[in-house]
Amino acid sequence: MGSKKKEIALQVNISTQELWEEMLSSKGLTVVDVYQGWCGPCKPVVSLFQKMRVEVGPDLLHFASAEADCLDVLERYRGRCEPTFLFYAGGELVAVVRGANAPLLEKTICEQLEAEKRVLAEGRERRVIKDEALSDEDECFSHEKNDGDEENLVSSEKACTLAIIKPDAVVHGKTDEIIMKIQEAGFDILTNEERTMTEAEMQLFYQHRAGEDTFEKLVHHMCSGPSHLLILTRTESTEDVVTAWRTLMGPCDPHVARREQPDSLRAQYGTEMPFNAVHGSWDSEDARRELALLFPSFQFSDQIPESTPLGREAEGAEGPGKMLCSPEDV
């Protein structure tokens, strides 16, 4: 009677710091399912992991699970309701997916695996990210008023702009996809804070629209659920960050965006006004005003280049008076 080969476990359970360090030293890509003890690992994605293990093989693709309460390094993931998948390569965090989103997980695995193969074969630089949940507390923005200690302030010597992933995109589980596209487009995320806006904040934020019929609808939408507030900058680019972010967002109206800039974020994730998925500052002056309102502890660089807002009335390739969006629509 032939002996049965020992089956290799699909997911390695990481329960100690030693096992965590061993995982970080693994060659290739490791996908870690960070779970809470009361619910256990995410079962709906196991079949996807099995499928990809068969297709790719075990040499460069590894799967693991880790209970947040068992490891100090995962302390800031404790108490989260949705599953979190951390992607590690070369001991560095390269991607994060939140929620049991099988298509996004499969896409991320394929993209990160190909990227890691290029790193190993061609010596390319590995693109490392920092998940806000693992950031040191002194690098994270606290929405509470600080005590005046400058070490607690978020600051940047580079030009910055505000980006908001709106409640409509968050509630449909598109946050991680949008963040991934932002990073792939060359933006650095200095701060990523999930926050449910108050009515008072949004009335002040959109005070320039207070006399319009759509004002109350806009304020209600922005307070209807959590948003993600991001401070963006760019490391290597000749284009200023405000203009670059508005280009990535696309026209304010999702219908126009799908027709004119189908690859833009609003074309892909917006539905109709005001549910256009993302917000961006109109120009550098507007960025200062909005950041000062929502991030009062943020320290600006003394030199912020003037941006050329997309859509302002100007002579150009689109002709005089051509507007992608008015300041009131953002």
Coordinates of C-alpha atoms in Angstrom, one line a residue:
M1 CA 0.0 0.0 0.0
G2 CA 1.6 3.3 -1.2
S3 CA 2.3 6.0 1.3
K4 CA 0.3 9.2 1.1
K5 CA 2.4 12.4 0.7
K6 CA 2.0 14.8 3.5
E7 CA -0.2 17.6 2.5
I8 CA 1.3 21.1 2.8
A9 CA -0.9 23.5 4.8
L10 CA -2.3 26.2 2.6
Q11 CA -2.0 28.9 5.3
V12 CA 0.7 28.9 8.0
N13 CA -0.6 30.2 11.3
I14 CA 1.6 32.8 12.8
S15 CA 1.2 32.8 16.6
T16 CA 4.6 34.0 17.8
Q17 CA 7.1 36.8 17.1
E18 CA 9.6 34.2 15.9
L19 CA 7.2 32.9 13.3
W20 CA 6.4 36.4 12.2
E21 CA 10.2 37.1 11.7
E22 CA 10.4 33.8 9.8
M23 CA 7.6 34.9 7.6
L24 CA 9.3 38.2 6.8
S25 CA 12.4 36.3 5.7
S26 CA 10.5 34.1 3.2
K27 CA 11.4 34.4 -0.4
G28 CA 8.7 35.7 -2.7
L29 CA 5.3 37.1 -1.7
T30 CA 3.4 36.3 1.5
V31 CA -0.3 37.2 2.0
V32 CA -1.2 37.4 5.7
D33 CA -4.8 37.2 6.7
V34 CA -5.0 39.3 9.9
Y35 CA -8.0 38.2 11.9
Q36 CA -9.8 38.7 15.2
G37 CA -10.0 35.8 17.7
W38 CA -13.8 36.0 17.9
C39 CA -14.3 35.4 14.2
G40 CA -11.2 33.5 13.0
P41 CA -9.5 33.6 9.6
C42 CA -11.5 34.6 6.5
K43 CA -13.0 31.4 5.1
P44 CA -14.6 32.8 1.9
V45 CA -11.2 33.5 0.3
V46 CA -9.7 30.0 1.0
S47 CA -10.9 28.7 -2.3
L48 CA -9.2 31.6 -4.1
F49 CA -5.9 31.0 -2.3
Q50 CA -6.1 27.3 -3.2
K51 CA -6.7 28.1 -6.8
M52 CA -3.8 30.5 -7.0
R53 CA -1.5 28.1 -5.1
V54 CA -2.2 25.5 -7.8
E55 CA -1.7 28.0 -10.6
V56 CA 1.4 29.6 -9.3
G57 CA 3.0 26.9 -7.1
P58 CA 4.4 27.2 -3.6
D59 CA 7.9 28.6 -4.4
L60 CA 7.2 32.3 -4.5
L61 CA 3.6 32.6 -3.2
H62 CA 2.8 31.9 0.4
F63 CA -0.3 32.3 2.5
A64 CA -0.4 32.8 6.3
S65 CA -2.9 33.8 9.0
A66 CA -2.3 35.8 12.2
E67 CA -4.5 36.7 15.1
A68 CA -4.2 40.3 15.9
D69 CA -4.3 39.8 19.6
C70 CA -1.4 37.4 19.6
L71 CA 1.3 39.7 18.1
D72 CA 2.4 43.1 19.3
V73 CA 3.2 44.1 15.7
L74 CA -0.5 43.8 14.8
E75 CA -1.8 45.7 17.9
R76 CA -3.3 48.4 15.9
Y77 CA -5.4 45.9 13.8
R78 CA -7.2 44.7 17.0
G79 CA -10.9 45.2 17.2
R80 CA -11.4 45.7 13.4
C81 CA -14.5 44.1 12.0
E82 CA -13.4 43.6 8.4
P83 CA -10.6 41.1 7.5
T84 CA -7.3 42.7 6.6
F85 CA -4.8 41.1 4.2
L86 CA -1.2 42.3 4.4
F87 CA 1.2 41.6 1.5
Y88 CA 4.9 41.2 2.4
A89 CA 7.9 40.8 0.1
G90 CA 11.5 41.0 1.2
G91 CA 10.4 41.6 4.7
E92 CA 8.6 44.8 3.6
L93 CA 4.9 45.7 3.4
V94 CA 4.0 46.2 -0.3
A95 CA 0.2 46.2 -0.4
V96 CA -2.9 46.0 1.9
V97 CA -6.4 44.9 1.1
R98 CA -9.3 45.3 3.5
G99 CA -12.4 43.2 3.2
A100 CA -13.1 39.8 1.6
N101 CA -13.0 41.2 -1.9
A102 CA -11.9 38.2 -3.9
P103 CA -11.5 40.0 -7.3
L104 CA -9.3 42.7 -5.7
L105 CA -7.3 40.1 -3.8
E106 CA -6.6 38.1 -6.9
K107 CA -5.6 41.2 -8.8
T108 CA -3.3 42.4 -6.1
I109 CA -1.7 39.0 -5.7
C110 CA -1.0 38.8 -9.4
E111 CA 0.4 42.3 -9.6
Q112 CA 2.5 42.0 -6.5
L113 CA 3.8 38.6 -7.5
E114 CA 4.9 39.9 -10.9
A115 CA 6.5 42.9 -9.3
E116 CA 8.4 40.7 -6.9
K117 CA 9.6 38.4 -9.7
R118 CA 11.1 41.5 -11.4
V119 CA 12.8 42.5 -8.2
L120 CA 14.3 39.1 -7.8
A121 CA 15.2 38.6 -11.5
E122 CA 16.2 42.1 -12.6
G123 CA 17.2 43.7 -9.3
R124 CA 14.4 46.3 -9.6
E125 CA 13.6 48.5 -6.6
R126 CA 10.8 47.1 -4.5
R127 CA 7.9 49.5 -4.0
V128 CA 7.2 49.6 -0.2
I129 CA 4.2 51.2 1.4
K130 CA 3.3 52.2 4.9
D131 CA -0.2 51.2 6.2
E132 CA -1.6 53.9 8.4
A133 CA -2.6 51.2 10.9
L134 CA 1.0 50.2 11.5
S135 CA 2.4 53.7 11.5
D136 CA 4.2 54.9 14.6
E137 CA 1.9 57.1 16.7
D138 CA 4.3 60.1 16.3
E139 CA 3.8 59.9 12.5
C140 CA 0.1 59.7 12.6
F141 CA -2.2 62.7 12.7
S142 CA -4.4 62.9 15.8
H143 CA -7.7 64.7 15.3
E144 CA -7.7 65.7 18.9
K145 CA -6.2 69.1 19.8
N146 CA -2.5 68.7 20.6
D147 CA -0.8 70.3 23.6
G148 CA 1.5 72.4 21.5
D149 CA 4.3 69.9 21.3
E150 CA 5.7 70.2 17.8
E151 CA 6.8 66.5 17.8
N152 CA 3.1 65.6 17.6
L153 CA 2.5 67.6 14.4
V154 CA 2.3 66.3 10.9
S155 CA 4.4 68.3 8.6
S156 CA 6.0 68.3 5.1
E157 CA 8.6 70.3 3.3
K158 CA 6.9 69.4 0.0
A159 CA 3.8 70.8 -1.5
C160 CA 0.7 68.9 -0.4
T161 CA -3.0 68.7 -1.2
L162 CA -6.1 67.3 0.4
A163 CA -7.8 64.2 -1.0
I164 CA -11.1 62.8 0.3
I165 CA -12.4 59.4 -0.6
K166 CA -16.1 60.1 -0.1
P167 CA -18.7 58.0 1.8
D168 CA -20.2 56.6 -1.5
A169 CA -16.9 55.0 -2.4
V170 CA -16.2 53.9 1.1
V171 CA -19.5 52.2 1.6
H172 CA -19.1 50.2 -1.6
G173 CA -15.7 48.9 -0.4
K174 CA -13.6 50.8 -3.0
T175 CA -11.2 52.5 -0.5
D176 CA -8.3 50.2 -1.0
E177 CA -8.6 50.1 -4.7
I178 CA -8.5 53.9 -4.9
I179 CA -5.6 54.1 -2.5
M180 CA -3.7 51.6 -4.6
K181 CA -4.3 53.6 -7.7
I182 CA -3.2 56.8 -5.9
Q183 CA 0.1 55.1 -4.9
E184 CA 0.6 53.6 -8.4
A185 CA 0.2 57.1 -9.8
G186 CA 3.3 58.2 -7.9
F187 CA 1.7 60.0 -4.9
D188 CA 3.0 59.7 -1.4
I189 CA 0.3 59.5 1.3
L190 CA 1.5 61.4 4.4
T191 CA -1.8 60.8 6.3
N192 CA -4.7 58.5 5.8
E193 CA -7.5 59.0 8.4
E194 CA -10.9 57.4 8.4
R195 CA -13.4 59.9 9.8
T196 CA -17.1 60.6 9.8
M197 CA -17.5 64.3 9.1
T198 CA -19.8 66.4 11.3
E199 CA -22.4 68.7 9.9
A200 CA -20.7 71.7 11.3
E201 CA -17.4 70.7 9.6
M202 CA -19.0 70.2 6.2
Q203 CA -21.1 73.4 6.4
L204 CA -17.9 75.3 6.9
F205 CA -16.0 73.3 4.3
Y206 CA -18.7 74.0 1.7
Q207 CA -19.6 77.5 2.9
H208 CA -19.0 78.9 -0.6
R209 CA -22.1 76.9 -1.7
A210 CA -24.4 77.9 1.2
G211 CA -26.8 79.7 -1.0
E212 CA -27.3 76.8 -3.5
D213 CA -30.2 74.4 -3.7
T214 CA -27.8 71.4 -3.6
F215 CA -26.0 72.6 -0.4
E216 CA -28.0 70.6 2.1
K217 CA -27.8 67.4 -0.1
L218 CA -24.0 67.8 -0.4
V219 CA -23.5 68.3 3.3
H220 CA -25.8 65.4 4.1
H221 CA -23.9 63.1 1.8
M222 CA -20.5 64.0 3.2
C223 CA -21.8 63.3 6.7
S224 CA -23.7 60.1 5.8
G225 CA -20.8 57.8 6.6
P226 CA -17.0 57.5 7.0
S227 CA -14.7 59.1 4.6
H228 CA -11.0 58.7 4.2
L229 CA -9.0 61.9 4.5
L230 CA -5.6 61.9 2.8
I231 CA -2.7 64.3 2.7
L232 CA -0.9 63.8 -0.6
T233 CA 2.5 64.8 -1.9
R234 CA 4.7 63.7 -4.7
T235 CA 8.4 62.7 -4.5
E236 CA 9.5 62.7 -8.1
S237 CA 7.4 64.8 -10.5
T238 CA 7.7 68.0 -12.5
E239 CA 3.9 68.4 -12.2
D240 CA 2.6 70.0 -9.0
V241 CA 0.7 67.8 -6.6
V242 CA -2.6 69.7 -6.8
T243 CA -2.8 69.5 -10.6
A244 CA -1.6 65.9 -10.7
W245 CA -4.3 64.9 -8.2
R246 CA -7.1 66.7 -10.1
T247 CA -5.9 65.0 -13.3
L248 CA -6.1 61.6 -11.7
M249 CA -9.6 62.4 -10.3
G250 CA -11.0 63.5 -13.7
P251 CA -14.0 65.7 -14.4
C252 CA -16.4 66.1 -11.4
D253 CA -19.5 64.7 -13.1
P254 CA -18.9 60.9 -13.4
H255 CA -20.9 60.8 -16.7
V256 CA -18.5 63.4 -18.2
A257 CA -15.5 61.6 -16.7
R258 CA -16.5 58.3 -18.3
R259 CA -16.9 60.0 -21.7
E260 CA -13.8 62.2 -21.6
Q261 CA -11.4 60.5 -19.2
P262 CA -12.4 56.8 -18.7
D263 CA -9.3 55.9 -16.8
S264 CA -9.9 58.6 -14.1
L265 CA -11.0 57.7 -10.6
R266 CA -14.4 59.5 -11.0
A267 CA -15.1 57.6 -14.2
Q268 CA -14.3 54.3 -12.5
Y269 CA -15.8 54.8 -9.1
G270 CA -18.3 57.6 -9.3
T271 CA -22.0 57.2 -10.2
E272 CA -23.6 60.6 -10.4
M273 CA -23.3 64.0 -8.8
P274 CA -22.6 64.4 -5.9
F275 CA -21.6 60.7 -5.6
N276 CA -18.4 61.1 -7.5
A277 CA -16.2 59.1 -5.2
V278 CA -13.3 61.6 -4.5
H279 CA -12.7 65.2 -3.7
G280 CA -9.6 67.3 -4.4
S281 CA -8.5 70.8 -3.6
W282 CA -9.1 73.3 -6.4
D283 CA -5.7 75.0 -6.3
S284 CA -2.8 75.5 -3.8
E285 CA -4.6 78.2 -1.9
D286 CA -7.7 76.0 -1.6
A287 CA -5.5 73.2 -0.4
R288 CA -4.1 75.4 2.4
R289 CA -7.6 76.4 3.5
E290 CA -9.0 72.8 3.4
L291 CA -6.0 71.3 5.2
A292 CA -6.1 74.0 7.8
L293 CA -9.8 73.2 8.4
L294 CA -9.6 69.4 8.6
F295 CA -6.0 69.0 9.8
P296 CA -5.4 72.1 12.0
S297 CA -2.1 70.7 13.3
F298 CA -0.7 70.2 9.9
Q299 CA 2.5 72.3 9.2
F300 CA 2.9 73.6 5.7
S301 CA 6.0 74.1 3.6
D302 CA 6.9 77.7 3.3
Q303 CA 7.1 77.3 -0.5
I304 CA 4.1 75.8 -2.3
P305 CA 4.2 76.3 -6.1
E306 CA 1.2 77.8 -7.7
S307 CA -0.9 75.2 -9.5
T308 CA -2.9 75.6 -12.7
P309 CA -6.3 74.4 -11.8
L310 CA -7.9 72.1 -14.4
G311 CA -11.1 73.6 -15.7
R312 CA -10.6 77.2 -15.0
E313 CA -11.6 79.4 -17.8
A314 CA -8.4 79.8 -19.9
E315 CA -7.2 79.7 -23.5
G316 CA -5.7 76.4 -24.3
A317 CA -6.2 73.1 -26.2
E318 CA -9.8 72.9 -25.1
G319 CA -10.6 76.4 -26.3
P320 CA -11.6 79.5 -24.3
G321 CA -14.1 79.0 -21.6
K322 CA -13.9 75.2 -21.5
M323 CA -14.5 74.0 -18.0
L324 CA -14.1 70.4 -16.7
C325 CA -15.6 71.4 -13.4
S326 CA -16.4 74.5 -11.4
P327 CA -15.0 75.1 -7.9
E328 CA -18.5 74.6 -6.5
D329 CA -18.7 71.0 -7.8
V330 CA -15.6 69.6 -6.1

